[in-house]
mmCIF file of C-alpha atoms in Angstrom:
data_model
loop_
_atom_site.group_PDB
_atom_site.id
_atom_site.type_symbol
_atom_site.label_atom_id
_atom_site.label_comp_id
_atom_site.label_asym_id
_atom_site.label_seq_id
_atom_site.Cartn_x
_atom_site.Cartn_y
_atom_site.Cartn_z
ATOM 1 C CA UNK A 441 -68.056 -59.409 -52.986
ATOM 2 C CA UNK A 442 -66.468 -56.724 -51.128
ATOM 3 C CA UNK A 443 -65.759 -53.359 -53.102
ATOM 4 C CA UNK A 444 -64.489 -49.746 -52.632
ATOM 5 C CA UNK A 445 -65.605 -47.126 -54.873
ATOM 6 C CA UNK A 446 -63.761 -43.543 -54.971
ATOM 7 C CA UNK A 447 -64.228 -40.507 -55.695
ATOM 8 C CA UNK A 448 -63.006 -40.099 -59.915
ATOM 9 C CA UNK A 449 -59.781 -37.581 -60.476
ATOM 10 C CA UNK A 450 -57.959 -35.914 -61.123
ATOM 11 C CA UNK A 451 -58.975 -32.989 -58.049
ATOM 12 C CA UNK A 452 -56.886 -30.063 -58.152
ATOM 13 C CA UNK A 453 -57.197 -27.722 -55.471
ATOM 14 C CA UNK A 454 -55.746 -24.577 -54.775
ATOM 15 C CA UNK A 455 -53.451 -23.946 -51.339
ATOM 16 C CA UNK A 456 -55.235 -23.864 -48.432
ATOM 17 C CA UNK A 457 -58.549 -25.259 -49.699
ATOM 18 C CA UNK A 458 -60.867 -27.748 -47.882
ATOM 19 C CA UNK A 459 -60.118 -30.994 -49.235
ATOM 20 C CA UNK A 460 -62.562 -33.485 -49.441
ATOM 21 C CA UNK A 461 -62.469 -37.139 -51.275
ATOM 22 C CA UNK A 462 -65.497 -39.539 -51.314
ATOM 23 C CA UNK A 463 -65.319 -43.359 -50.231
ATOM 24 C CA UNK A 464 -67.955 -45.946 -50.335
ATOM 25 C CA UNK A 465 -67.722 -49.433 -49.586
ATOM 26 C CA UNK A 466 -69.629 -52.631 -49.765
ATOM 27 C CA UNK A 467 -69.268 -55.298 -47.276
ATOM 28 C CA UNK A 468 -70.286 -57.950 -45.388
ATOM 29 C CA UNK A 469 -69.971 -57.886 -41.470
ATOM 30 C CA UNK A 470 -68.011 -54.532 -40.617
ATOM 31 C CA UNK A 471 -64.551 -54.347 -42.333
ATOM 32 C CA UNK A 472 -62.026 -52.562 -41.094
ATOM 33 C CA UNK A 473 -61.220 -49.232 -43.363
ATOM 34 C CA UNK A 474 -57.837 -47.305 -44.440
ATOM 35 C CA UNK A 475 -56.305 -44.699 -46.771
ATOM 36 C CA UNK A 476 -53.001 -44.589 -47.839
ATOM 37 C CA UNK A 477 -51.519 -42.084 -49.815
ATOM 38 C CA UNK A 478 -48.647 -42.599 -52.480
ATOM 39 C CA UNK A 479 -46.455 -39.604 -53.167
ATOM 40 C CA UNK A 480 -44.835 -39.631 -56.686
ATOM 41 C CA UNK A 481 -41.942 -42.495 -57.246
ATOM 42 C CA UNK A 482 -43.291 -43.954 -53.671
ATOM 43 C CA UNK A 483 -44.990 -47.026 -52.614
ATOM 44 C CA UNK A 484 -48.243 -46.520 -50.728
ATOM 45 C CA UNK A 485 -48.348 -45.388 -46.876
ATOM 46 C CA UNK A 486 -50.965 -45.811 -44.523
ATOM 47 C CA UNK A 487 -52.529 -42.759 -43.550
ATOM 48 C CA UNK A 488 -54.808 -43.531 -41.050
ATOM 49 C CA UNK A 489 -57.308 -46.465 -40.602
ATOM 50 C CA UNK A 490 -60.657 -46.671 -38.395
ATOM 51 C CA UNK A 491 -61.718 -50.235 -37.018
ATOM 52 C CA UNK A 492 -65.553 -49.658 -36.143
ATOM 53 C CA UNK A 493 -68.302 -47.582 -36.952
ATOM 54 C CA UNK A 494 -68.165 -44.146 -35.436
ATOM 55 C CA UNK A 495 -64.312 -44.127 -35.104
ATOM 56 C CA UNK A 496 -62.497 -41.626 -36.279
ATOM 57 C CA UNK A 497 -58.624 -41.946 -38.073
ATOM 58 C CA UNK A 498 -56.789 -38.758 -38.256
ATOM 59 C CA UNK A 499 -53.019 -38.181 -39.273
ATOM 60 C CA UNK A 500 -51.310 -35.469 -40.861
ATOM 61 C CA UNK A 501 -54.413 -33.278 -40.664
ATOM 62 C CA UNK A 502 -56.142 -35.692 -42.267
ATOM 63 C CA UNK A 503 -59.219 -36.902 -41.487
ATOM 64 C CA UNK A 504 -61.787 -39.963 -41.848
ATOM 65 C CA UNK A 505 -65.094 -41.115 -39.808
ATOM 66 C CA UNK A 506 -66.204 -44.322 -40.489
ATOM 67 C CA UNK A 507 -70.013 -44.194 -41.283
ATOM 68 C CA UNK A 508 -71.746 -47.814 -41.226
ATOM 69 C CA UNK A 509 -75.051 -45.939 -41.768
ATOM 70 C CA UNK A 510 -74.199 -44.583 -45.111
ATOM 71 C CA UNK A 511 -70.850 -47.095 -45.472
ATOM 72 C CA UNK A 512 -68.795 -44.109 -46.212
ATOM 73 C CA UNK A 513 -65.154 -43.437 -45.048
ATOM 74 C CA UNK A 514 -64.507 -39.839 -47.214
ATOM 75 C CA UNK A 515 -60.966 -38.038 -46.435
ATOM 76 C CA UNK A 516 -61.437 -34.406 -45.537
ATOM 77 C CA UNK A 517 -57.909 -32.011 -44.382
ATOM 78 C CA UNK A 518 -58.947 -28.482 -43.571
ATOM 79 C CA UNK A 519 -56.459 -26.935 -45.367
ATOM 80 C CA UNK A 520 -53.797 -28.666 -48.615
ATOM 81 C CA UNK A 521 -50.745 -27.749 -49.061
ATOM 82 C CA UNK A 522 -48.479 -28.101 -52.059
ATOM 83 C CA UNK A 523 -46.727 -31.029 -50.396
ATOM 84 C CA UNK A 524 -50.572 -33.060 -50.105
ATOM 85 C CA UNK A 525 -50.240 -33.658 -54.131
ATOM 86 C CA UNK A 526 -50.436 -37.579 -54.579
ATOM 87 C CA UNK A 527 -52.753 -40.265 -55.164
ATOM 88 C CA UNK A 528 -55.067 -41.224 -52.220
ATOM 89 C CA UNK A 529 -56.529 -44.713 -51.845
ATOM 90 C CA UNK A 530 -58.909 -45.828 -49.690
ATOM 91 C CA UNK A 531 -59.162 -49.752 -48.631
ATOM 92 C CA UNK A 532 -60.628 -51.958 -46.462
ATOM 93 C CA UNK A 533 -60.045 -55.465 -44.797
ATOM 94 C CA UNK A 534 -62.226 -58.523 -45.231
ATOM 95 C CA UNK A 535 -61.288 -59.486 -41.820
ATOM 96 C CA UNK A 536 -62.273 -63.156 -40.840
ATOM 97 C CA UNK A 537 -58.451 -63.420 -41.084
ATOM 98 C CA UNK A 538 -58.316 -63.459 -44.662
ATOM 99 C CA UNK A 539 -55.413 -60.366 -44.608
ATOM 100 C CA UNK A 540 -56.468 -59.466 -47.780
ATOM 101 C CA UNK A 541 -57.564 -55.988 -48.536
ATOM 102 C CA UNK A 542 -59.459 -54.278 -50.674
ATOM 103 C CA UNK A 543 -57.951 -51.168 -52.397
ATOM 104 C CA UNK A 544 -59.722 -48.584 -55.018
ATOM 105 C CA UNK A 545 -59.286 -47.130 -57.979
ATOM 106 C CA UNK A 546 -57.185 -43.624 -56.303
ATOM 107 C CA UNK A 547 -57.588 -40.404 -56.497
ATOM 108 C CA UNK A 548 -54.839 -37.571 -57.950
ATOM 109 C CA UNK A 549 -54.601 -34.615 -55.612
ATOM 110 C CA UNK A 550 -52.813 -32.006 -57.292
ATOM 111 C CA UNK A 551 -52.200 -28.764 -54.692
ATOM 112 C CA UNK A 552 -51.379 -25.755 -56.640
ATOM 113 C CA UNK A 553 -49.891 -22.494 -54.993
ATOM 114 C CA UNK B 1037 -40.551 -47.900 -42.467
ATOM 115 C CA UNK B 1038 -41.102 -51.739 -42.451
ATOM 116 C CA UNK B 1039 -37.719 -52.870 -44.055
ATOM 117 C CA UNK B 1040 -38.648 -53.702 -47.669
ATOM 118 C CA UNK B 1041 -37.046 -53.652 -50.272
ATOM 119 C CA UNK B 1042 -37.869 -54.720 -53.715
ATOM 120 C CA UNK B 1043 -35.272 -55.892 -56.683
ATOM 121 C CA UNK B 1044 -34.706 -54.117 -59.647
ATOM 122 C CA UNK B 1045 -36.016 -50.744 -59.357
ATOM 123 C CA UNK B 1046 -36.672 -50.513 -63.067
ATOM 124 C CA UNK B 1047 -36.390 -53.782 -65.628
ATOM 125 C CA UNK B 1048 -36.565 -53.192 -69.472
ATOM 126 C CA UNK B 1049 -37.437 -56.553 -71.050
ATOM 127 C CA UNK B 1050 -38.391 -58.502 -74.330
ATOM 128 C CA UNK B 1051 -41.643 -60.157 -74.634
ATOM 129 C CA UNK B 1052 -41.098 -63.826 -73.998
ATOM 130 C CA UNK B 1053 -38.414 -64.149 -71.667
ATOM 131 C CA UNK B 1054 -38.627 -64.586 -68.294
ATOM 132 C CA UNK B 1055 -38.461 -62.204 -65.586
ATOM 133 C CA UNK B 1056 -38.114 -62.657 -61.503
ATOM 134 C CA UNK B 1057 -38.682 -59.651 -59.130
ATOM 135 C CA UNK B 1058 -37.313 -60.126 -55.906
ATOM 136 C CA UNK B 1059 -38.943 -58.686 -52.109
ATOM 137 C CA UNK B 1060 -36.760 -58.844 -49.350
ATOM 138 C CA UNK B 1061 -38.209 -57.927 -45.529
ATOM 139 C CA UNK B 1062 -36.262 -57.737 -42.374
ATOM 140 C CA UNK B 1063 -38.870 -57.180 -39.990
ATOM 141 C CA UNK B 1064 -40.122 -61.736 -40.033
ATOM 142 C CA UNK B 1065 -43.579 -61.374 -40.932
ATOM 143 C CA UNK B 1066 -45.796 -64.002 -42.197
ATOM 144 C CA UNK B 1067 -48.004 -62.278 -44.453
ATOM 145 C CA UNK B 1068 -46.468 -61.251 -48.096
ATOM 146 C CA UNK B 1069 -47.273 -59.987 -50.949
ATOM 147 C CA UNK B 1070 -47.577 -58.950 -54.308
ATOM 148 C CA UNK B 1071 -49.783 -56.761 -56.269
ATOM 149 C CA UNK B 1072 -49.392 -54.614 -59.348
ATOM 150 C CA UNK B 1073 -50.885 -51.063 -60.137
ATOM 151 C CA UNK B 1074 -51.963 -49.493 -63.295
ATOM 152 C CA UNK B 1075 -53.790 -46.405 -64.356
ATOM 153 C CA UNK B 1076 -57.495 -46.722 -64.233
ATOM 154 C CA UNK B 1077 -57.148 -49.897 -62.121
ATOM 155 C CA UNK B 1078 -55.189 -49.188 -58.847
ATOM 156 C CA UNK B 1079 -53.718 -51.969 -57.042
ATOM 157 C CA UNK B 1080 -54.515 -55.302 -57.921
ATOM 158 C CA UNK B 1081 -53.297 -58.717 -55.969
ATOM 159 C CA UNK B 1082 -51.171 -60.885 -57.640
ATOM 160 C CA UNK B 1083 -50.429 -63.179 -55.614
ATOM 161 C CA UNK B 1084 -49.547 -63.422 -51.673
ATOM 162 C CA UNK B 1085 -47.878 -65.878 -49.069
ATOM 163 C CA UNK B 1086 -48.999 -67.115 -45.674
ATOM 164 C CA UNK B 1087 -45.533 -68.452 -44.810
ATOM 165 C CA UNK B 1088 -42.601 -70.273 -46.549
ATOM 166 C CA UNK B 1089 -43.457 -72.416 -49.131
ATOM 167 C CA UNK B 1090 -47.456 -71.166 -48.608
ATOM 168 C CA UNK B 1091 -48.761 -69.082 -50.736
ATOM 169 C CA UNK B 1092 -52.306 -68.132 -53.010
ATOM 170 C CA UNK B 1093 -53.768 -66.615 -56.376
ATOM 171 C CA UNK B 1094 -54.872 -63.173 -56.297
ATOM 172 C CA UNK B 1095 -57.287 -61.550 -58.569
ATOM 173 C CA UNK B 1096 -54.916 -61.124 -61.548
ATOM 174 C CA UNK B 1097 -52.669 -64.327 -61.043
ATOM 175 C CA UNK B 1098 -52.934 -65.565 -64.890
ATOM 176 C CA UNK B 1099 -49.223 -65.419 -66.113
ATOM 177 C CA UNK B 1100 -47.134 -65.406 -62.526
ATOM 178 C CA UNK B 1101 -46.265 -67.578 -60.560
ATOM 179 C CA UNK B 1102 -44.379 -66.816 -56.693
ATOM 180 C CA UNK B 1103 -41.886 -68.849 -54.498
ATOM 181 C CA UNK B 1104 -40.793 -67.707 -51.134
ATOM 182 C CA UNK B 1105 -38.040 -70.273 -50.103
ATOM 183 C CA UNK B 1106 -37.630 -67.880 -46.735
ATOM 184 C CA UNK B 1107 -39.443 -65.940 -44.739
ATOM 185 C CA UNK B 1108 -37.762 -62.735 -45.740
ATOM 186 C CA UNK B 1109 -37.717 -63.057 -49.790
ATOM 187 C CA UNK B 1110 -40.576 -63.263 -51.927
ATOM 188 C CA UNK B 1111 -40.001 -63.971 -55.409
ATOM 189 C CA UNK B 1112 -42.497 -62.905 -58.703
ATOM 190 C CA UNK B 1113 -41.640 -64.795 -62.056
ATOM 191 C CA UNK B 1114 -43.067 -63.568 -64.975
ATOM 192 C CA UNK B 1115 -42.627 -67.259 -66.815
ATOM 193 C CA UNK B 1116 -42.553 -65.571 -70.184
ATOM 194 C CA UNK B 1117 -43.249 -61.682 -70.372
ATOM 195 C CA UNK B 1118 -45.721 -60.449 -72.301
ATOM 196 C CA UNK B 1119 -46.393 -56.189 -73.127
ATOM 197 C CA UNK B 1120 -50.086 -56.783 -71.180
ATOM 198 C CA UNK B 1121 -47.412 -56.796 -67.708
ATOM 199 C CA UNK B 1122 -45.705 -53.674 -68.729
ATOM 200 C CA UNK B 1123 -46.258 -52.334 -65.214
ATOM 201 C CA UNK B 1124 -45.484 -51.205 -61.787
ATOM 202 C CA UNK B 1125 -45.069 -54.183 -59.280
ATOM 203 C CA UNK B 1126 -45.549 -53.759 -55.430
ATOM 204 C CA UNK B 1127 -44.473 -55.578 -53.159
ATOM 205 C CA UNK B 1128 -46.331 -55.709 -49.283
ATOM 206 C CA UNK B 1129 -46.293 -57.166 -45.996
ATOM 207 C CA UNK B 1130 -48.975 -57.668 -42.873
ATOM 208 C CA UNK B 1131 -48.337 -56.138 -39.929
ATOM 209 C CA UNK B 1132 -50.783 -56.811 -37.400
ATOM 210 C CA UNK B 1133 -51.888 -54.089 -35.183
ATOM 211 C CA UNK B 1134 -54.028 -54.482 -32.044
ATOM 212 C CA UNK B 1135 -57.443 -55.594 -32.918
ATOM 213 C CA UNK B 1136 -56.268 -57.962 -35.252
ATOM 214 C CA UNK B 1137 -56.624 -54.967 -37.715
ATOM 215 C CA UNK B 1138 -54.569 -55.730 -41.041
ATOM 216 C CA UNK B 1139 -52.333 -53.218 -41.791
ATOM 217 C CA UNK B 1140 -50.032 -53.544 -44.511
ATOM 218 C CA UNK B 1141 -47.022 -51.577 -45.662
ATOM 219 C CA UNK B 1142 -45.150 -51.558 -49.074
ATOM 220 C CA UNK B 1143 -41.833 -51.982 -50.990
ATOM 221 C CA UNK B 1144 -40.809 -48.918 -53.435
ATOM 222 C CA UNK B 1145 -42.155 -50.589 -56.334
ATOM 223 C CA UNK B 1146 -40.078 -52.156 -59.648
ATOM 224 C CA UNK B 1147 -41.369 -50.192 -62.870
ATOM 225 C CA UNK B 1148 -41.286 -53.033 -65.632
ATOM 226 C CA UNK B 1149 -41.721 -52.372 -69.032
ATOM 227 C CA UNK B 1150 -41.863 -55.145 -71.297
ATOM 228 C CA UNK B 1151 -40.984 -54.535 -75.391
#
């Protein structure tokens, strides 16, 4: 069936650093993929989301291109701040209107100053 | 914000009784549901609901079962607790976005720890 994989944690990172957190997926047909991102006491967000291959979701300074070649959809942000610490997830949707999605396992950013 | 809320924030419980968890929405959309998280795990799906009185297992369903009477609550009953659901419970709703692209958005989350 269909499956994320992530990236394992905890990443700590210092401020300012390149961020970058790996997502693979398995699928059939072409799913549409997300990340959300749960801050601490919080119930997950959506981040940003792509819909096709080749699209790219940004928000926040947050980035994600959606590669069917290599069925990858990693975050990158140029530059964390303190206020990025959380737990990143990256999903996707079956589609075929089954409104289901698929979620990983997260990853724990932890932005030090 | 999508207008969820979720009832109680935090439960303390004894293994064996029984234990509803309440999501309320004020934003009338079909799709609801419920999924719980836990360390080394993430999120898995409960259960969910494709209208009133509709609803389907999830991938960790054993030991729940889910009513939704309305289209704006969306009830959880743990028939009787057990320490295995010690856990945080989410709940989530489907908002459509164009493209048919499922996007959901969640409740705060009820911490529930079960003695």
């Amino acid at each position: 069936g269909d499956s994320v994989t992530q990236m394992e944690g905890p990443v700590t990172l210092s401020e300012e650093a390149f961020l970058t957190i790996n997502c693979t997926y398995t699928a059939t047909g072409y799913p549409s993929l997300f990340w959300y991102v749960q801050y601490p006491g919080e119930g997950l967000q959506l981040l940003l989301k792509a819909t096709k291959a080749d699209d790219k979701g940004s928000n926040k300074g947050f980035e994600a291109t959606y590669r069917k070649e290599t069925t990858s959809f990693h975050l990158e942000k140029g530059s964390v701040q303190v206020s990025d610490s959380a737990v990143y997830f990256c999903a996707l949707d079956y589609g075929a209107g089954s409104y289901q999605l698929t979620f990983g396992k997260g990853t724990k950013l932890s932005v030090i100053p | 914000d999508a207008g969820i809320t979720q009832s109680p924030r935090h439960k303390v419980t004894e293994t064996g009784t029984p234990v509803t968890l309440r999501c309320h929405q004020t934003e009338n959309h079909r799709y609801m549901y419920w999924y719980r998280q836990d360390p080394g795990h993430g999120l898995r799906l409960i259960h969910y609901s494709y209208g009133v009185k509709d609803t389907d297992k999830g991938e960790v369903s054993d030991g729940y079962s889910v009513s939704r009477s309305k289209t704006e609550d969306f009830l959880l009953t743990l028939e009787s607790a057990t320490s295995s659901q010690t856990s945080v419970y989410f709940c989530a709703i489907s908002r459509i976005a164009s493209g048919a692209v499922n996007e959901q958005f969640f409740g705060p989350g009820t911490r529930l720890t079960v003695l």
